[in-house]
């Protein structure tokens, strides 16, 4: 149903316009992508309405590629350059590795500000922390909600690091976007299509976590919802999937990194904390993820994991996090192996 028209390197604006006009005439919706190298015209519509040979013969056209994949705007075919997402002064997807660290949940102002400074000193480049934490039991800790968002904003002022936090439902998108630098869509919400559409209308980057049972295609289609709603700043986050293995909380699918890099142009980060559920496995899997080509890591860190209100068993102490950062630095000094 869809196709991509790759223009020649020196195609003129008139030539690009002519192809677009032709496609529009045939009822296609157009998405223009002007890369450094060349312009690519993505077209969504009914392919039987145009003669591909005719299109390819138009001046300035290099080739017409029919797209079989169900995702379009997020596909590598549509945009060959990597998408680089800018979060304040940081970039995700430019070849570097961003480190998002902090506790599972914002538990109190004092504890959060303290751990934020500790992870910063160890080299974290962004902060994480959940303000909305609905749990299995409605009687256990539910998160500090707006109070938690205020603490996150204060931690940003204190550390200068951008903050990433989860938005759970459509109703609170505006509220969370007022405080956060990056909106996180949780694994269980990956196919909450109304929520995806809502964050697609916000001008803030979105971390889209992989659903615990989602295939790569389903996950990319979820990203397609956000991008097609108008927000191209999507960061994919592998956080482990459900398998028959139950020693670990989830099975961290590191093959998703190179696979996604082939299928899409979006940056990919990895969360080895939720991916394994065990703090001892976090450091080795984090290093492995970097070798496999991820653009960033999301790591849970707590001053006293034994007392954490959520996800203590998978949280690193600040000391263990510093250890991971030292090893990561060594790895990156030699370039990625
Ligand atoms: C989180 O990162 O706080 C979280 C709840 O993770 P996930 O949605 O991947 O379970
Ligand atoms: Mn958690």
Coordinates of C-alpha atoms and ligand atoms in Angstrom, one line a residue:
X1 CA 0.0 0.0 0.0
X2 CA 2.9 2.3 0.5
X3 CA 6.1 3.3 -1.2
X4 CA 9.1 5.4 -0.9
X5 CA 10.4 7.6 -3.8
X6 CA 14.1 8.2 -3.5
X7 CA 15.1 11.4 -5.3
X8 CA 18.5 11.8 -7.0
X9 CA 21.2 13.7 -5.0
X10 CA 20.9 16.8 -7.1
X11 CA 17.1 16.7 -7.6
X12 CA 15.7 20.2 -7.8
X13 CA 12.8 21.6 -5.7
X14 CA 10.6 21.7 -8.8
X15 CA 11.3 18.0 -9.5
X16 CA 10.5 17.1 -5.9
X17 CA 7.3 19.2 -6.1
X18 CA 6.3 17.5 -9.4
X19 CA 6.6 14.0 -7.8
X20 CA 4.6 15.1 -4.8
X21 CA 1.9 16.6 -6.9
X22 CA 1.6 13.4 -8.9
X23 CA 1.3 11.4 -5.8
X24 CA -1.3 13.7 -4.2
X25 CA -3.3 13.6 -7.4
X26 CA -3.4 9.8 -7.0
X27 CA -4.7 10.2 -3.4
X28 CA -1.5 9.5 -1.5
X29 CA -0.6 11.1 1.8
X30 CA 2.9 12.5 1.6
X31 CA 5.7 12.6 4.2
X32 CA 8.8 14.5 2.9
X33 CA 12.1 13.7 4.5
X34 CA 15.0 15.9 3.5
X35 CA 18.2 14.2 4.6
X36 CA 21.7 15.6 4.3
X37 CA 22.4 13.4 1.3
X38 CA 19.0 13.3 -0.5
X39 CA 15.3 13.8 -0.3
X40 CA 13.0 10.9 0.2
X41 CA 9.3 11.1 -0.4
X42 CA 7.2 8.6 1.6
X43 CA 3.7 8.0 0.2
X44 CA 0.8 6.3 1.9
X45 CA -2.1 5.3 -0.2
X46 CA -3.3 2.8 -2.8
X47 CA -0.5 1.7 -5.0
X48 CA -2.8 0.5 -7.7
X49 CA -3.6 4.2 -8.4
X50 CA -0.1 5.0 -9.9
X51 CA 2.1 3.4 -12.4
X52 CA 5.5 2.8 -10.6
X53 CA 7.4 2.7 -13.9
X54 CA 5.9 6.1 -14.8
X55 CA 6.9 7.6 -11.4
X56 CA 10.4 6.3 -11.7
X57 CA 10.7 7.9 -15.1
X58 CA 10.0 11.4 -13.8
X59 CA 13.0 13.7 -13.8
X60 CA 15.0 13.8 -10.5
X61 CA 13.7 10.3 -9.4
X62 CA 16.4 7.8 -8.6
X63 CA 14.1 4.9 -7.7
X64 CA 10.7 3.9 -6.3
X65 CA 10.7 1.3 -3.6
X66 CA 7.5 -0.4 -2.6
X67 CA 7.3 -0.9 1.2
X68 CA 6.0 -4.1 2.4
X69 CA 6.5 -3.5 6.1
X70 CA 3.4 -2.2 8.0
X71 CA 5.3 0.6 9.6
X72 CA 6.2 3.6 7.4
X73 CA 7.4 6.8 9.1
X74 CA 9.6 4.9 11.5
X75 CA 11.1 2.6 8.9
X76 CA 14.7 2.7 7.8
X77 CA 13.5 2.6 4.2
X78 CA 11.6 5.9 4.7
X79 CA 14.5 7.6 6.5
X80 CA 18.0 6.2 6.2
X81 CA 19.8 8.6 8.5
X82 CA 19.6 7.8 12.2
X83 CA 17.2 10.0 14.2
X84 CA 18.9 12.0 16.9
X85 CA 16.7 13.0 19.7
X86 CA 17.7 16.2 21.6
X87 CA 16.9 16.4 25.3
X88 CA 17.9 19.9 26.4
X89 CA 21.7 19.9 25.6
X90 CA 22.0 16.1 25.3
X91 CA 21.6 13.9 22.2
X92 CA 20.4 10.4 22.0
X93 CA 21.2 8.5 18.8
X94 CA 24.4 10.4 17.8
X95 CA 26.7 7.5 18.5
X96 CA 27.2 8.2 22.2
X97 CA 25.7 6.5 25.2
X98 CA 23.3 8.4 27.4
X99 CA 22.9 7.1 31.0
X100 CA 19.6 7.6 32.6
X101 CA 19.8 6.7 36.3
X102 CA 17.8 7.0 39.5
X103 CA 15.4 5.1 41.7
X104 CA 12.3 3.2 40.5
X105 CA 10.1 5.7 42.3
X106 CA 10.5 9.2 43.8
X107 CA 10.0 8.3 47.5
X108 CA 10.8 11.5 49.2
X109 CA 12.4 14.9 48.5
X110 CA 15.5 14.3 50.6
X111 CA 16.2 10.8 49.3
X112 CA 15.6 11.8 45.7
X113 CA 17.8 14.9 45.7
X114 CA 20.5 12.9 47.4
X115 CA 20.5 10.0 44.9
X116 CA 20.3 12.5 42.0
X117 CA 23.6 14.1 43.1
X118 CA 25.2 10.7 43.7
X119 CA 24.3 9.4 40.2
X120 CA 25.4 12.6 38.7
X121 CA 28.8 12.4 40.4
X122 CA 29.2 8.9 39.0
X123 CA 28.5 10.1 35.5
X124 CA 24.8 9.8 34.8
X125 CA 23.6 12.2 32.1
X126 CA 19.9 12.1 32.9
X127 CA 17.7 11.3 35.8
X128 CA 14.8 8.8 36.2
X129 CA 12.2 8.4 38.8
X130 CA 8.5 7.4 38.8
X131 CA 5.9 9.8 40.3
X132 CA 3.0 7.6 39.4
X133 CA 3.4 4.1 40.6
X134 CA 0.1 2.1 40.6
X135 CA 1.0 -1.3 42.0
X136 CA -0.6 -4.8 42.1
X137 CA -2.3 -3.9 45.4
X138 CA -4.2 -0.6 45.5
X139 CA -3.1 -0.3 49.2
X140 CA 0.6 -0.2 48.6
X141 CA 2.6 2.9 47.8
X142 CA 1.2 4.6 44.7
X143 CA 3.8 7.2 44.1
X144 CA 3.9 10.9 45.1
X145 CA 2.1 12.0 41.9
X146 CA 2.4 15.8 41.3
X147 CA 4.5 16.2 44.4
X148 CA 6.9 13.7 42.9
X149 CA 7.0 15.7 39.6
X150 CA 7.9 18.8 41.6
X151 CA 10.8 16.9 43.3
X152 CA 12.0 15.8 39.8
X153 CA 12.0 19.4 38.6
X154 CA 13.9 20.5 41.7
X155 CA 16.5 17.7 41.1
X156 CA 16.9 19.0 37.5
X157 CA 17.6 22.5 38.9
X158 CA 20.1 21.1 41.4
X159 CA 22.0 18.8 39.0
X160 CA 21.4 20.3 35.6
X161 CA 20.4 16.9 34.4
X162 CA 17.2 16.4 32.3
X163 CA 14.5 14.2 33.9
X164 CA 12.7 11.2 32.4
X165 CA 9.4 10.1 34.1
X166 CA 6.5 7.9 33.2
X167 CA 3.1 9.1 32.2
X168 CA 0.4 6.5 32.9
X169 CA -2.7 7.9 31.3
X170 CA -4.1 10.4 28.8
X171 CA -5.4 12.6 31.6
X172 CA -2.0 13.3 33.1
X173 CA 0.0 13.9 29.9
X174 CA -0.3 17.7 30.2
X175 CA 0.7 17.6 33.8
X176 CA 3.7 15.4 33.4
X177 CA 4.8 17.3 30.3
X178 CA 4.9 20.5 32.4
X179 CA 7.6 19.1 34.6
X180 CA 9.4 16.4 32.7
X181 CA 12.0 16.7 29.9
X182 CA 11.2 13.2 28.5
X183 CA 7.9 11.3 28.8
X184 CA 8.1 7.6 29.4
X185 CA 5.5 5.1 28.2
X186 CA 5.6 2.1 30.4
X187 CA 5.8 -1.5 29.1
X188 CA 2.2 -2.2 30.1
X189 CA 1.0 0.8 28.2
X190 CA 2.9 0.1 25.0
X191 CA -0.3 -0.6 23.1
X192 CA -2.5 2.0 24.9
X193 CA -3.1 3.6 21.5
X194 CA -5.0 6.6 22.9
X195 CA -2.1 7.4 25.2
X196 CA 0.3 7.0 22.3
X197 CA -1.7 9.5 20.2
X198 CA -1.8 11.9 23.1
X199 CA 2.0 11.9 23.6
X200 CA 2.2 12.2 19.8
X201 CA 0.8 15.7 20.2
X202 CA 3.3 16.9 22.8
X203 CA 6.6 18.6 21.9
X204 CA 8.7 16.5 24.2
X205 CA 10.8 13.3 23.5
X206 CA 9.1 10.0 24.4
X207 CA 10.8 6.8 25.7
X208 CA 8.6 4.0 24.5
X209 CA 9.2 0.8 26.5
X210 CA 8.7 -2.5 24.8
X211 CA 5.6 -4.4 26.0
X212 CA 6.5 -7.6 28.0
X213 CA 5.0 -9.7 25.2
X214 CA 5.4 -7.5 22.2
X215 CA 7.1 -8.5 19.0
X216 CA 9.5 -6.0 17.4
X217 CA 6.8 -5.3 14.8
X218 CA 4.1 -4.5 17.4
X219 CA 6.6 -2.3 19.2
X220 CA 7.5 -0.4 16.1
X221 CA 3.9 0.0 15.2
X222 CA 3.4 1.6 18.6
X223 CA 6.1 4.1 17.8
X224 CA 4.4 4.6 14.5
X225 CA 1.3 5.8 16.4
X226 CA 3.4 8.5 18.2
X227 CA 5.3 9.6 15.1
X228 CA 2.2 9.7 12.9
X229 CA 0.5 11.8 15.5
X230 CA 3.1 14.5 14.9
X231 CA 5.9 13.7 17.4
X232 CA 9.1 12.3 15.7
X233 CA 11.1 12.3 18.9
X234 CA 10.7 8.6 19.9
X235 CA 13.3 6.6 21.8
X236 CA 12.8 2.8 21.9
X237 CA 13.6 1.1 25.2
X238 CA 14.2 -2.6 25.4
X239 CA 13.3 -3.8 29.0
X240 CA 13.0 -7.5 28.7
X241 CA 10.2 -9.8 27.6
X242 CA 8.2 -12.6 29.1
X243 CA 9.6 -16.0 28.3
X244 CA 9.5 -19.4 30.0
X245 CA 12.6 -18.5 32.0
X246 CA 11.7 -17.5 35.5
X247 CA 15.1 -17.1 37.1
X248 CA 15.2 -13.6 35.8
X249 CA 12.2 -11.2 36.0
X250 CA 12.2 -10.9 32.2
X251 CA 14.5 -12.1 29.4
X252 CA 16.5 -9.1 28.2
X253 CA 16.4 -9.3 24.4
X254 CA 19.7 -7.7 23.3
X255 CA 19.2 -8.9 19.7
X256 CA 16.4 -6.3 19.6
X257 CA 19.1 -3.6 19.4
X258 CA 20.8 -4.5 16.1
X259 CA 17.4 -5.8 14.8
X260 CA 15.7 -2.4 15.5
X261 CA 18.6 -0.6 14.0
X262 CA 18.0 -2.3 10.8
X263 CA 14.2 -1.9 10.8
X264 CA 14.0 1.7 12.1
X265 CA 16.0 4.9 12.3
X266 CA 14.9 5.6 15.9
X267 CA 17.4 5.5 18.8
X268 CA 17.4 2.4 21.0
X269 CA 18.1 2.3 24.7
X270 CA 18.2 -0.6 27.2
X271 CA 16.9 -1.1 30.7
X272 CA 18.8 -4.0 32.2
X273 CA 17.2 -3.3 35.6
X274 CA 13.7 -4.3 34.6
X275 CA 15.2 -6.6 32.0
X276 CA 16.7 -8.9 34.6
X277 CA 15.1 -8.0 37.9
X278 CA 18.4 -8.9 39.7
X279 CA 21.0 -6.2 40.5
X280 CA 23.9 -8.6 40.1
X281 CA 23.0 -9.0 36.4
X282 CA 22.6 -5.3 35.7
X283 CA 26.3 -4.4 35.1
X284 CA 27.1 -7.2 32.7
X285 CA 24.0 -6.8 30.7
X286 CA 24.5 -3.0 30.6
X287 CA 28.0 -3.5 29.1
X288 CA 26.7 -6.1 26.7
X289 CA 24.0 -3.7 25.5
X290 CA 26.5 -1.0 24.8
X291 CA 28.6 -3.5 22.8
X292 CA 25.5 -4.5 20.9
X293 CA 25.1 -0.8 19.8
X294 CA 22.5 0.8 22.1
X295 CA 22.3 4.6 22.3
X296 CA 21.7 4.7 26.1
X297 CA 21.0 2.8 29.3
X298 CA 18.3 3.2 31.9
X299 CA 19.5 2.0 35.3
X300 CA 17.7 1.9 38.7
X301 CA 19.8 3.2 41.6
X302 CA 18.7 3.4 45.2
X303 CA 20.7 4.4 48.3
X304 CA 19.3 1.5 50.3
X305 CA 17.8 -1.1 47.9
X306 CA 16.7 -3.3 50.8
X307 CA 14.4 -0.5 51.9
X308 CA 13.2 0.6 48.5
X309 CA 9.4 1.0 48.1
X310 CA 9.6 -0.6 44.7
X311 CA 12.1 -2.7 42.7
X312 CA 14.8 -2.9 45.4
X313 CA 16.1 -6.3 44.2
X314 CA 17.1 -4.9 40.8
X315 CA 18.4 -1.6 42.1
X316 CA 22.1 -0.8 42.2
X317 CA 23.6 1.0 45.2
X318 CA 25.3 4.3 44.2
X319 CA 28.6 2.5 44.7
X320 CA 27.7 -0.3 42.4
X321 CA 26.4 2.2 39.9
X322 CA 29.8 4.0 40.1
X323 CA 31.5 0.7 39.4
X324 CA 29.4 0.1 36.3
X325 CA 30.2 3.6 35.1
X326 CA 33.9 3.0 35.5
X327 CA 33.8 -0.1 33.5
X328 CA 31.6 1.6 30.9
X329 CA 34.1 4.4 30.5
X330 CA 36.9 1.9 29.9
X331 CA 34.8 0.2 27.3
X332 CA 34.0 3.4 25.5
X333 CA 37.6 4.7 25.7
X334 CA 38.6 2.0 23.2
X335 CA 35.6 2.8 21.1
X336 CA 32.9 0.1 21.0
X337 CA 34.4 -3.3 20.5
Ligands
LIG1 C1 9.9 1.9 35.0 O1 10.8 2.1 34.3 O2 9.7 2.6 36.0 C2 8.9 0.8 34.8 C3 7.8 0.7 35.4 O3 9.3 0.0 33.8 P1 8.5 -1.0 32.8 O4 7.3 -0.1 32.3 O5 9.5 -1.3 31.8 O6 8.0 -2.1 33.6
LIG2 MN1 11.0 -0.1 38.5

